[in-house]
Coordinates of C-alpha atoms and ligand atoms in Angstrom, one line a residue:
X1 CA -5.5 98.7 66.2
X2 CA -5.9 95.2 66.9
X3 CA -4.0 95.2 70.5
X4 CA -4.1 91.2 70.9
X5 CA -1.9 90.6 68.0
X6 CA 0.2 94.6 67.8
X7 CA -1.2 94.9 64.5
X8 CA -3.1 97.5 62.5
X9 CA -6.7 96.4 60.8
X10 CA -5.0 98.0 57.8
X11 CA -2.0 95.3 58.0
X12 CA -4.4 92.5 58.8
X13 CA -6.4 93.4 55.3
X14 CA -2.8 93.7 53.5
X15 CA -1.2 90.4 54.6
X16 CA -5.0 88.9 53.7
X17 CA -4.9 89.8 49.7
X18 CA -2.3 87.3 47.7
X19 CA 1.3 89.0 46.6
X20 CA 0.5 91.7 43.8
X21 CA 1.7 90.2 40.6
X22 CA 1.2 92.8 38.1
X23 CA 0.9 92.0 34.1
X24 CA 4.0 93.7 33.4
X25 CA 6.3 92.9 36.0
X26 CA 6.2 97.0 36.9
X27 CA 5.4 97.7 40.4
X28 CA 3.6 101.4 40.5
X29 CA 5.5 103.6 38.6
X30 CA 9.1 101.7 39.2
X31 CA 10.0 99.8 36.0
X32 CA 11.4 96.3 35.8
X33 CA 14.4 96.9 34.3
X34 CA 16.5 94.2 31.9
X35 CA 20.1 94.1 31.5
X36 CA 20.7 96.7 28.7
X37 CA 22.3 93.5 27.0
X38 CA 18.8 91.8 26.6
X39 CA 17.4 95.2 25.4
X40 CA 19.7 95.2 22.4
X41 CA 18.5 94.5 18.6
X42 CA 21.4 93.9 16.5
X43 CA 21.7 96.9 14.2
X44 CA 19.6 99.3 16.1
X45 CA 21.4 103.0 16.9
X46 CA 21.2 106.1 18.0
X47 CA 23.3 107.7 16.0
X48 CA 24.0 107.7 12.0
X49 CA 27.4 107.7 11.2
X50 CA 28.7 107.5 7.5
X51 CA 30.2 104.5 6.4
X52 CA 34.3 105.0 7.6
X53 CA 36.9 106.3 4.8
X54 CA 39.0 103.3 3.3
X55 CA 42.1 103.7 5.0
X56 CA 45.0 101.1 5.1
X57 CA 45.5 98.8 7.8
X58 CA 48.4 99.5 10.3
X59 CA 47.6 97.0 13.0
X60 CA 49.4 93.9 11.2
X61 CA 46.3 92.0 11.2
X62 CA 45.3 92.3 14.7
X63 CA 42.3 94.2 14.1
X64 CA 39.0 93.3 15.6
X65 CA 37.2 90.9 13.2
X66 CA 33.7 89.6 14.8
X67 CA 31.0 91.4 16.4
X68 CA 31.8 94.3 19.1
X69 CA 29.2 92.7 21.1
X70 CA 27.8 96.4 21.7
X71 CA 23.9 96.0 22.5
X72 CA 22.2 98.0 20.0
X73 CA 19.9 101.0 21.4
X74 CA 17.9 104.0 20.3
X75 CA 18.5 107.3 22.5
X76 CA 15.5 106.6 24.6
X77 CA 15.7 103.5 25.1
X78 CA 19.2 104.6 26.7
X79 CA 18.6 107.7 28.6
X80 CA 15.1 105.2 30.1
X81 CA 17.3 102.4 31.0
X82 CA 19.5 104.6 32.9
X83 CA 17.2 106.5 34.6
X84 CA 15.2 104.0 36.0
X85 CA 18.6 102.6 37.2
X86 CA 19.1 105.7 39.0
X87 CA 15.6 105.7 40.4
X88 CA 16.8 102.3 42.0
X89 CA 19.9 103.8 43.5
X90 CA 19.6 104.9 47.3
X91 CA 21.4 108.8 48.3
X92 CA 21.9 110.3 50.8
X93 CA 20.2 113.1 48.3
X94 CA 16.9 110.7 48.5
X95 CA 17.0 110.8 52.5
X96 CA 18.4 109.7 56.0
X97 CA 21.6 107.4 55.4
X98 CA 22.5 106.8 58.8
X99 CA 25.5 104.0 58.0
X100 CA 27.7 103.9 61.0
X101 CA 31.4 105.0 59.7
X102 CA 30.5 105.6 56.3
X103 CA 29.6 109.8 57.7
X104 CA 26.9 109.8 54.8
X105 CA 26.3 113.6 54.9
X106 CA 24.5 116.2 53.0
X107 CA 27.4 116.9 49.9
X108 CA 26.5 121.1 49.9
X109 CA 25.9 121.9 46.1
X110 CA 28.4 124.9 46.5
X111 CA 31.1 122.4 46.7
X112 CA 29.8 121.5 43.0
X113 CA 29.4 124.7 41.8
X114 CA 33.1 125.4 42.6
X115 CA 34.7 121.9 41.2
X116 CA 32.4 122.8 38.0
X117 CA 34.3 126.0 37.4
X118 CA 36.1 125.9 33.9
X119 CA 39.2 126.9 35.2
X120 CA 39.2 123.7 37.5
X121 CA 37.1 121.2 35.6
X122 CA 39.3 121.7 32.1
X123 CA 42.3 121.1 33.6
X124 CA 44.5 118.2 32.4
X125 CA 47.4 116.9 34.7
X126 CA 49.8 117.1 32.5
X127 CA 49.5 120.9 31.8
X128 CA 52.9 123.0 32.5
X129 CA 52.9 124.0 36.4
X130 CA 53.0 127.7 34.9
X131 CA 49.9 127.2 33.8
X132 CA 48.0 125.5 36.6
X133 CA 49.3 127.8 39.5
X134 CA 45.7 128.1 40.5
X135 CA 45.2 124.7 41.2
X136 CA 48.1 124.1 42.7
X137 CA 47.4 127.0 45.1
X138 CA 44.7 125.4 46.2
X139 CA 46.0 122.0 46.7
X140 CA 48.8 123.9 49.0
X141 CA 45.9 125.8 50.7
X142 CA 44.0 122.0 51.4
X143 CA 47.1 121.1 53.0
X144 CA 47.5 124.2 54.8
X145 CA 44.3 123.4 56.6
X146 CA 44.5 120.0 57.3
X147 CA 48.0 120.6 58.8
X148 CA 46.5 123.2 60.9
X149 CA 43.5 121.0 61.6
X150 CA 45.5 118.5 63.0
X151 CA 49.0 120.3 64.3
X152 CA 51.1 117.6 62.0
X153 CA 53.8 119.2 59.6
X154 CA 53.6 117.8 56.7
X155 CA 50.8 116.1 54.5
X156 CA 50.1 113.7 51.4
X157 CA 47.3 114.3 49.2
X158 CA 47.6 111.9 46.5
X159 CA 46.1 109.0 48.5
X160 CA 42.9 107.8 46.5
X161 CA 40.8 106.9 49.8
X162 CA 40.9 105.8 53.2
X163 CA 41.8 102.5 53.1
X164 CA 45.0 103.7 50.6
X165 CA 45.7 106.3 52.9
X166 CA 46.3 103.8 55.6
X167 CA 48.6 102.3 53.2
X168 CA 50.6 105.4 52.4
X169 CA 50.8 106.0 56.2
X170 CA 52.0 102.2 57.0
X171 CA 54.3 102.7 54.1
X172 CA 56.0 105.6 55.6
X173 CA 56.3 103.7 59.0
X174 CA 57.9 101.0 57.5
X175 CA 60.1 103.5 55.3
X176 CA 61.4 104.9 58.8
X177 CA 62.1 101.6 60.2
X178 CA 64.0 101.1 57.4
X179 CA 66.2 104.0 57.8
X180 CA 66.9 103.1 61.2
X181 CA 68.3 99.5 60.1
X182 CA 65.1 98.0 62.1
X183 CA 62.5 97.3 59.4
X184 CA 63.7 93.3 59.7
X185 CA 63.2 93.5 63.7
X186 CA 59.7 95.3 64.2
X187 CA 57.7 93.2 62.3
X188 CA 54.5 93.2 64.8
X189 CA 51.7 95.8 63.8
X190 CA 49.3 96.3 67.1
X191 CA 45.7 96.8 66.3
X192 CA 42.7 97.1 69.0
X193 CA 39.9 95.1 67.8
X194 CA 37.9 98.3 68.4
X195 CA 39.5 99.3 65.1
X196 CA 38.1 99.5 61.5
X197 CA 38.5 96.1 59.6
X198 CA 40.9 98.0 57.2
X199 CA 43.4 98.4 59.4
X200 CA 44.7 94.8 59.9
X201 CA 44.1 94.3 56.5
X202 CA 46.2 97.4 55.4
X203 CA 49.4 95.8 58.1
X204 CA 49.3 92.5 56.4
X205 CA 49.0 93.7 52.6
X206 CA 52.4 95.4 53.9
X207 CA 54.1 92.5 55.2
X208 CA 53.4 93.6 58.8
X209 CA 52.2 91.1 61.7
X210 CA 48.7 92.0 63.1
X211 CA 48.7 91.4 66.7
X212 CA 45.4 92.1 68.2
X213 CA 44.5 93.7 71.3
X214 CA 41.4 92.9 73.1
X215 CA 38.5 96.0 73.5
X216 CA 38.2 96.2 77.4
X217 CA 34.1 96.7 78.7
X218 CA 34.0 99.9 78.0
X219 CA 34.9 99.5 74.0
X220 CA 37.5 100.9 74.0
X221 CA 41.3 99.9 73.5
X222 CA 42.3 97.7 77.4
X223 CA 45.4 99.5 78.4
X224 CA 46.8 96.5 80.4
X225 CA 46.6 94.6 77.4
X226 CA 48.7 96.6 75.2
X227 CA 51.0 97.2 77.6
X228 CA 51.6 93.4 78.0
X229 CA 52.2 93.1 74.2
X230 CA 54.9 96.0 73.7
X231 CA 58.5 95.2 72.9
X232 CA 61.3 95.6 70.7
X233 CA 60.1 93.8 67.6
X234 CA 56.5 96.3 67.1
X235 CA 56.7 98.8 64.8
X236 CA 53.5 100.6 65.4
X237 CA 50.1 100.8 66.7
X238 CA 47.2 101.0 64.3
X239 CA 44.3 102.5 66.3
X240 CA 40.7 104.5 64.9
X241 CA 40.0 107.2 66.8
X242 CA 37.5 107.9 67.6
X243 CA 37.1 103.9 67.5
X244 CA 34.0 101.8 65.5
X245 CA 32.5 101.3 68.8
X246 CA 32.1 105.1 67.9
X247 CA 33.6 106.3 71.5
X248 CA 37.0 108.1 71.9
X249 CA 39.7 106.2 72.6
X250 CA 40.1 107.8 76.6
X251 CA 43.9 106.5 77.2
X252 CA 45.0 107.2 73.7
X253 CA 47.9 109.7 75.4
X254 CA 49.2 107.0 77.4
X255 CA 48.8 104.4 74.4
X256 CA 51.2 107.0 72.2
X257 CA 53.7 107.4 75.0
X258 CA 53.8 103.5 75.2
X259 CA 54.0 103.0 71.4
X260 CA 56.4 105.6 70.9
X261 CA 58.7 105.1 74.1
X262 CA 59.2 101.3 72.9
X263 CA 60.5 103.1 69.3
X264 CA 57.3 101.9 67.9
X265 CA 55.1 104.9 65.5
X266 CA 51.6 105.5 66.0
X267 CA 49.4 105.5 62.6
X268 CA 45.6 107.0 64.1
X269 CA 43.0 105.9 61.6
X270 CA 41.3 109.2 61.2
X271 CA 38.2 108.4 59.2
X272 CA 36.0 109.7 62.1
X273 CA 37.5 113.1 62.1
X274 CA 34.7 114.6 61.5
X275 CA 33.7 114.1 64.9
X276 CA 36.6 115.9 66.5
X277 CA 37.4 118.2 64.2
X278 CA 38.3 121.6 65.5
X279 CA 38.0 120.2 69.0
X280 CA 40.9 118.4 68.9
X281 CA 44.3 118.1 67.3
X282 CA 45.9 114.6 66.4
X283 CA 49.6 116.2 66.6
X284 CA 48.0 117.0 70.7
X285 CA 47.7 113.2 71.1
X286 CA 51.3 112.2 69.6
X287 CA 49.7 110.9 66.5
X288 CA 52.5 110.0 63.8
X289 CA 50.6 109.3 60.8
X290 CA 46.8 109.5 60.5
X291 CA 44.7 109.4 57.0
X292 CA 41.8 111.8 56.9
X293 CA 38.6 111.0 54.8
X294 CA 37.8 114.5 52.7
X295 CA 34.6 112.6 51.5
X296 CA 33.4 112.0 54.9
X297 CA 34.2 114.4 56.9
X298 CA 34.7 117.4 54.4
X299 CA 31.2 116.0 52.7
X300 CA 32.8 115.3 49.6
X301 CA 30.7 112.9 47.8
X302 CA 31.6 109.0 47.8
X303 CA 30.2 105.3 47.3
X304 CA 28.0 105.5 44.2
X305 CA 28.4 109.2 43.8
X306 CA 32.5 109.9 43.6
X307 CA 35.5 108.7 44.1
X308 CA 37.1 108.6 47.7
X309 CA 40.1 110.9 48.9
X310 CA 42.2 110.1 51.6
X311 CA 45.3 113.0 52.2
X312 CA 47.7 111.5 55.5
X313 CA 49.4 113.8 57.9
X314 CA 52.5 113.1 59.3
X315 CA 54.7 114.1 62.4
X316 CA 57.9 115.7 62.2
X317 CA 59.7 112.0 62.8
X318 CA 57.8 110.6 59.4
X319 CA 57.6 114.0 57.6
X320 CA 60.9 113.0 55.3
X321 CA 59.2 110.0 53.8
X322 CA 56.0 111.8 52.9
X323 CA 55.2 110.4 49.2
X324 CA 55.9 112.4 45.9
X325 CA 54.4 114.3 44.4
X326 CA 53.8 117.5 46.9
X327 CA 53.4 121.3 46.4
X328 CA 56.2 123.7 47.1
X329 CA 56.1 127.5 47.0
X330 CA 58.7 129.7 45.8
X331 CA 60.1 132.7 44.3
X332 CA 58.6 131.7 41.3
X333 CA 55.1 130.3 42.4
X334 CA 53.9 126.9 43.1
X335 CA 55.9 124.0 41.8
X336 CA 55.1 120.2 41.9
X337 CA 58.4 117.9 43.4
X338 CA 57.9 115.0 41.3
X339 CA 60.8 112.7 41.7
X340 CA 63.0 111.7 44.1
X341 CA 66.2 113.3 42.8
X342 CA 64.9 116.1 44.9
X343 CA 63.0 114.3 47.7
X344 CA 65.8 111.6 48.4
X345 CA 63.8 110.1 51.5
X346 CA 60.1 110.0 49.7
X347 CA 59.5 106.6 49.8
X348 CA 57.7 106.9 46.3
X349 CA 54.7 107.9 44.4
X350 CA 51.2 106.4 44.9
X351 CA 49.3 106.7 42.3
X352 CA 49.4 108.5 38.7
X353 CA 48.8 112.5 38.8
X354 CA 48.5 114.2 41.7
X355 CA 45.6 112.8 43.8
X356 CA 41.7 113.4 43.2
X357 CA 41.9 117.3 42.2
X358 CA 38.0 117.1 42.0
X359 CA 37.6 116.1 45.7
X360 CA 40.6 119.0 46.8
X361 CA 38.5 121.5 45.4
X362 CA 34.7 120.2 47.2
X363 CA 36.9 119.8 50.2
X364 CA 38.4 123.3 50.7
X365 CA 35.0 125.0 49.2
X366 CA 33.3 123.4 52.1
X367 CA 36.1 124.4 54.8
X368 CA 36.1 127.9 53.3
X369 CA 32.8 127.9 53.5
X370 CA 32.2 126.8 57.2
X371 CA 35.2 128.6 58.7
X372 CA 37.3 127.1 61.6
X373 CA 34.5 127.9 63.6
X374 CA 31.7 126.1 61.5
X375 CA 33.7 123.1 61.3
X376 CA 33.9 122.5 65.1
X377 CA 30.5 123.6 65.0
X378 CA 29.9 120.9 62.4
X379 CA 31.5 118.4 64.6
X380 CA 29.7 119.2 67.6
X381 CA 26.7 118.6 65.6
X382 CA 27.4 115.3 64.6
X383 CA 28.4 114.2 68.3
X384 CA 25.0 115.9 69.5
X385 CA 22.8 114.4 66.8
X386 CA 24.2 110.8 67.2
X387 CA 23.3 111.2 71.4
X388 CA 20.1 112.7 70.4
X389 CA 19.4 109.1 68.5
X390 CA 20.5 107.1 71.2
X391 CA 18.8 109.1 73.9
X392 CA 15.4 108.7 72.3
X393 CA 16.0 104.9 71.2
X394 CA 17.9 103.6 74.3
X395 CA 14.8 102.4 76.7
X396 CA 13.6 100.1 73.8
X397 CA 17.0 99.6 72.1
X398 CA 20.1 98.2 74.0
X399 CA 22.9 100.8 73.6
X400 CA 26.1 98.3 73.8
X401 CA 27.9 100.4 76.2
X402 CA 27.3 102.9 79.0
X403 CA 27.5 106.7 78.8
X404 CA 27.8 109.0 75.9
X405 CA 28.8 108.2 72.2
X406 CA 30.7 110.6 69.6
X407 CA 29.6 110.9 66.5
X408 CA 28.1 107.5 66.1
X409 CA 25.6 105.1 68.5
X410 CA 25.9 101.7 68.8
X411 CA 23.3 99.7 69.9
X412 CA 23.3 95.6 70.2
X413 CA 21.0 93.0 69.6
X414 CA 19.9 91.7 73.3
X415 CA 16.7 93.7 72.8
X416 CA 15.6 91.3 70.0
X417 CA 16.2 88.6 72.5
X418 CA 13.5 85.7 72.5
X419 CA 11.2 88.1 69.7
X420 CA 12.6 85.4 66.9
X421 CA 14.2 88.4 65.1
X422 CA 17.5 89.4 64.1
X423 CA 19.8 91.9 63.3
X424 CA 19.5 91.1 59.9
X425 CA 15.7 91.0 60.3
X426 CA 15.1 94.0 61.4
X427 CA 17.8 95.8 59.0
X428 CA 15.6 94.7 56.2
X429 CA 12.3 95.8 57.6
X430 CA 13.9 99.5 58.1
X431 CA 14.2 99.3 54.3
X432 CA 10.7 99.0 53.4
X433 CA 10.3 101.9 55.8
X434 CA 12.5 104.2 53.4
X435 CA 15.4 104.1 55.6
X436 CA 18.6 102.7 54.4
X437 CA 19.6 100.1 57.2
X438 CA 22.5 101.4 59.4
X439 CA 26.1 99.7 59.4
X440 CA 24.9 95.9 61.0
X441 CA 27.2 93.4 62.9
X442 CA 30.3 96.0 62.8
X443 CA 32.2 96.5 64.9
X444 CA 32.4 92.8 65.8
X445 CA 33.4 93.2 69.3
X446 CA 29.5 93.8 69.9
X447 CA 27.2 91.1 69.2
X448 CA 24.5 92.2 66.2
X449 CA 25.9 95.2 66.3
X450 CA 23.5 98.0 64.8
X451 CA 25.8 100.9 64.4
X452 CA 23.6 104.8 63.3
X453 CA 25.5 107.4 61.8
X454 CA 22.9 110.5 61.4
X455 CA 25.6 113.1 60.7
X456 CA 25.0 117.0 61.2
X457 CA 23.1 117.2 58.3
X458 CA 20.2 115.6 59.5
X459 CA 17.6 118.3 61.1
X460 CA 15.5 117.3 64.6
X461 CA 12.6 116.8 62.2
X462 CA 14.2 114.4 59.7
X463 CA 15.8 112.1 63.5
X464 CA 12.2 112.5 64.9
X465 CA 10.8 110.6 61.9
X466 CA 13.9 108.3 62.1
X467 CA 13.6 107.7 65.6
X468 CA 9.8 107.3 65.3
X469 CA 10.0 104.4 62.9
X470 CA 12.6 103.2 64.8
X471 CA 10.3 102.8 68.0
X472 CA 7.4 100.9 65.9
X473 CA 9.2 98.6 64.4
X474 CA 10.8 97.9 68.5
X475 CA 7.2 97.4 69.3
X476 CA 6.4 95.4 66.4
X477 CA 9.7 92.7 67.1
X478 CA 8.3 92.7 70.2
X479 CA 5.0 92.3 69.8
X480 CA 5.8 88.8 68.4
X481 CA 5.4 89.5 64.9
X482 CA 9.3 87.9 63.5
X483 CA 7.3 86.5 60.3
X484 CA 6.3 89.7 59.3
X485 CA 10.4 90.7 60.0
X486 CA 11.6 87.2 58.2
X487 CA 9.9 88.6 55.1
X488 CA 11.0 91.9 54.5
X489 CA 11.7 94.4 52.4
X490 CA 8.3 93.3 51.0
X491 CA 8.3 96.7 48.9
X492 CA 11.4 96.4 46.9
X493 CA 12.0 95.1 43.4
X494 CA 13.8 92.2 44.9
X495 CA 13.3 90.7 47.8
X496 CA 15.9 88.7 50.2
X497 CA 19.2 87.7 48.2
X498 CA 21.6 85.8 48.5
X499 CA 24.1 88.0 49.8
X500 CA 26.4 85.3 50.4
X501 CA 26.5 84.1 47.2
X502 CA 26.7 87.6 45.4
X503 CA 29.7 88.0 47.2
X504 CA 31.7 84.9 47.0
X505 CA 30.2 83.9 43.2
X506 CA 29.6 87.3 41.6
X507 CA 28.5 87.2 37.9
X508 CA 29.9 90.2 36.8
X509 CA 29.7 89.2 32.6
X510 CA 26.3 88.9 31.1
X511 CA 26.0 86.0 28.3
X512 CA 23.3 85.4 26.0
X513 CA 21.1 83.2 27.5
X514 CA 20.9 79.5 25.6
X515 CA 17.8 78.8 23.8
X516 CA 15.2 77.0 26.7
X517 CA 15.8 73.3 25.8
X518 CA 12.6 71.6 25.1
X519 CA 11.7 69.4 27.8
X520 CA 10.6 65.9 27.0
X521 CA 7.7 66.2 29.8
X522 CA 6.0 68.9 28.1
Ligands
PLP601 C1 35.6 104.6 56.0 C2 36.6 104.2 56.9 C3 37.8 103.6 56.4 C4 38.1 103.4 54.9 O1 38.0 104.4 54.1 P1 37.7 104.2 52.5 O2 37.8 105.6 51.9 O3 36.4 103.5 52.4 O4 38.9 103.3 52.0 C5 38.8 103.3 57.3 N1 38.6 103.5 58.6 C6 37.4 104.0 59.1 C7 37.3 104.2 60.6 C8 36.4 104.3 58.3 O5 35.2 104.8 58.8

């Protein structure tokens, strides 16, 4: 080690050999991989099919005349294309995911196993109930637990994720107001700015006004604030519990009483469940509505690897709005209500079908399988593995706020200060390490925030190793080294985007590239 400069003899001899620019464009054994479109060779298949029967044509001359446009593949070239794409994909099956508020834990292949049983896997929605009493059972036995879970009444499953489950619960809120005569008068949505981004954005889709409340020094929601912003015209409060700064909301009592004594309703974004679960009970804190994430905290699996689920629970004052459809059991078994004929106040149905059966069934394998008891073991977990990382990190780190964290830790970027390197930096130098970079510059009360999510699933082995890597590349920002930083990843197939412009200017259709005009210079 070459203590002047904080660098290894090793890293001297690598940043002293010109970029590796190989033949083929391969880098070791990952493949640079065309668009499957450029792969094509018109005519080529997989498959023989013999030539179609003469049949007469029924679509009045609307029939598809040119080309599908269908790139043209043998089997291997597919199942290679695919697999390499999947060899580019990041899991949390690959290793540590430690994305604050995205709860990126270990999906248990029981879970699988179950949803993979014929008897659930064949299923087809619109099968008569008699049939299906099985799955309905268990969608009544999911509910069953989350209502327990929580101490709400009643419960919607059909929401397709979190952010739809806030709608659902807004929804029913404004349903409510509606019955009272008041929806015109409380127009004005509260939300802390220590809450997720969805949640403003779910009170406007609505037709709600999002009135913010400032985050006091502590990161959480400042009391005397709030309290200077109730009145007659709000209709709720939209607060995440615990909050993005990932620390429990301390006064959220009082905040209900205040909510609810000015006639307002109190939706609880419960996303972060998992780190309360089994400790304590959202009903307990005079929660009215509050969306629970089955593929975060009941390790369900979501981004690339399944869809969300995002079942509210309600309070008694909300309960009669709860969306169709929902289970019922009676004399003669398990029975879906469908319309409104019988549920007169349900303000409506979500979404086609009944909700993501897949999810219900990984969901309520994985709460069978911990027991009451392993899920507030499970919880605990998380809290204690999220203060183990800050612990270890926080002399060389800058943890944004004093004292313990939940399930979460949330560190700033004032200990990058005068090294030349940012938030951003240092994100993408984690990735050439093999870690996926945590949630950065959210929550955006903290500046460059740097949000770490380990979950329970992690073992103290798998956080050493985090925390270790962690602590060199500290040393390495600070050893004044922000052009090694500015350049990373250095080991991925692509380097630095443009994230900006990916975002705002996707190009999301591929087109056959123009023949290369000849250029006069040449
Ligand atoms: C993940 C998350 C959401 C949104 O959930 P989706 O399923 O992604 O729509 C909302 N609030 C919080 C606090 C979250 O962590």
């Amino acid at each position: 080690m070459d203590k002047s400069q904080g660098r290894t003899t090793r890293e001297a001899a690598a940043d002293a050999l010109p970029p590796v620019e190989t033949a083929s464009g391969h880098r070791g054994l990952v493949m640079e991989e065309k668009l499957i479109f450029e792969q094509g060779v018109e005519g080529r298949t997989g498959v023989d099919l013999p030539e179609p029967p003469r049949v007469a044509r029924r679509l009045g001359g609307l029939e598809r005349k040119g080309a599908i446009g269908l790139p043209g593949l043998s089997e291997p070239q597919v199942v290679r294309h695919y697999t390499r794409l999947s060899q580019k994909n990041f899991a949390i099956d690959a290793g540590l995911y430690p994305l604050g508020s995205c709860t990126m834990k270990h999906n248990p292949r029981l879970n699988e196993k179950m949803a993979r049983l014929p008897g659930f896997a064949d299923l087809h929605p619109l099968q008569p109930t008699a049939t299906v009493q099985g799955a309905l059972e268990l969608m009544d036995q999911l509910a069953h637990w989350l209502k327990t879970l929580t101490g709400m009444p009643a419960v919607a499953l059909s929401p397709g994720a979190g952010a739809h489950g806030e709608f659902c619960g807004m929804v029913a809120i404004r349903a409510a107001l509606e019955a009272r005569g008041e929806s015109r008068t409380r127009k004005r949505v509260l939300v802390p700015e220590s809450a997720h981004g969805t949640n403003p954005a779910t009170a406007a889709a609505i037709g709600f006004e999002v009135d913010a409340i400032p985050a006091d020094a502590r990161g959480r929601v400042d009391v005397a604030a709030l309290k200077a912003k109730i009145g007659p015209d709000v209709a709720g409060i939209m607060l995440t519990n615990p909050n993005t700064c990932g620390l429990f909301e301390g006064d959220i009592v009082e905040i209900a009483r205040l909510v609810r004594e000015a006639g307002g309703y109190f939706y609880c974004d419960g996303a972060n469940f998992n780190a309360i679960a089994g400790r304590v009970r959202p009903a307990d804190l005079g929660v009215d509505a509050m969306h629970i994430n089955l593929h975060k905290t009941f390790s369900t699996p979501h981004g690339g690897g399944g869809p969300g689920s995002g079942p509210v629970v309600f309070s008694e004052r909300l309960a009669p709005y709860v969306p169709v459809p929902f289970v019922v059991h009676g004399p003669e078994g398990f029975r879906l209500v469908e319309d409104r004929a019988e549920a007169k106040s349900a303000f409506g149905r979500l979404k086609g079908f009944h909700g993501q059966m897949g999810m219900f069934i990984r969901a309520l394998t994985y709460m069978l399988s911990h027991g009451a008891d392993g899920i507030r073991q499970a919880s605990n977990d998380a809290v204690l593995n999220a203060n183990y990382v800050m612990a270890k990190l926080q002399d060389v780190m800058t943890p944004a706020f004093d004292g313990p964290c939940m399930h979460e830790c949330l560190f700033d970027d004032r200990f990058l200060k005068d090294t030349g390197v940012t938030t951003l930096d240092f994100a993408k130098a984690m990735i050439d390490e093999g870690y996926h970079p945590m949630t950065m510059y959210f929550p955006l009360v903290v500046h460059g925030a740097m949000l770490i999510e380990p979950t329970e699933s992690e073992s103290k082995d798998s956080l050493d190793q985090f925390i270790a890597t962690m602590r060199a590349l500290v040393d390495r920002a600070k050893a004044g080294q922000a052009a090694y930083f500015r350049a990373s990843p250095r080991l991925t197939p692509r380097r630095r985007l443009d994230e900006t412009r990916a975002a705002r200017a996707p190009v999301l259709r591929w087109k056959p590239r123009a023949a290369p005009v000849p250029q006069a210079a040449e």
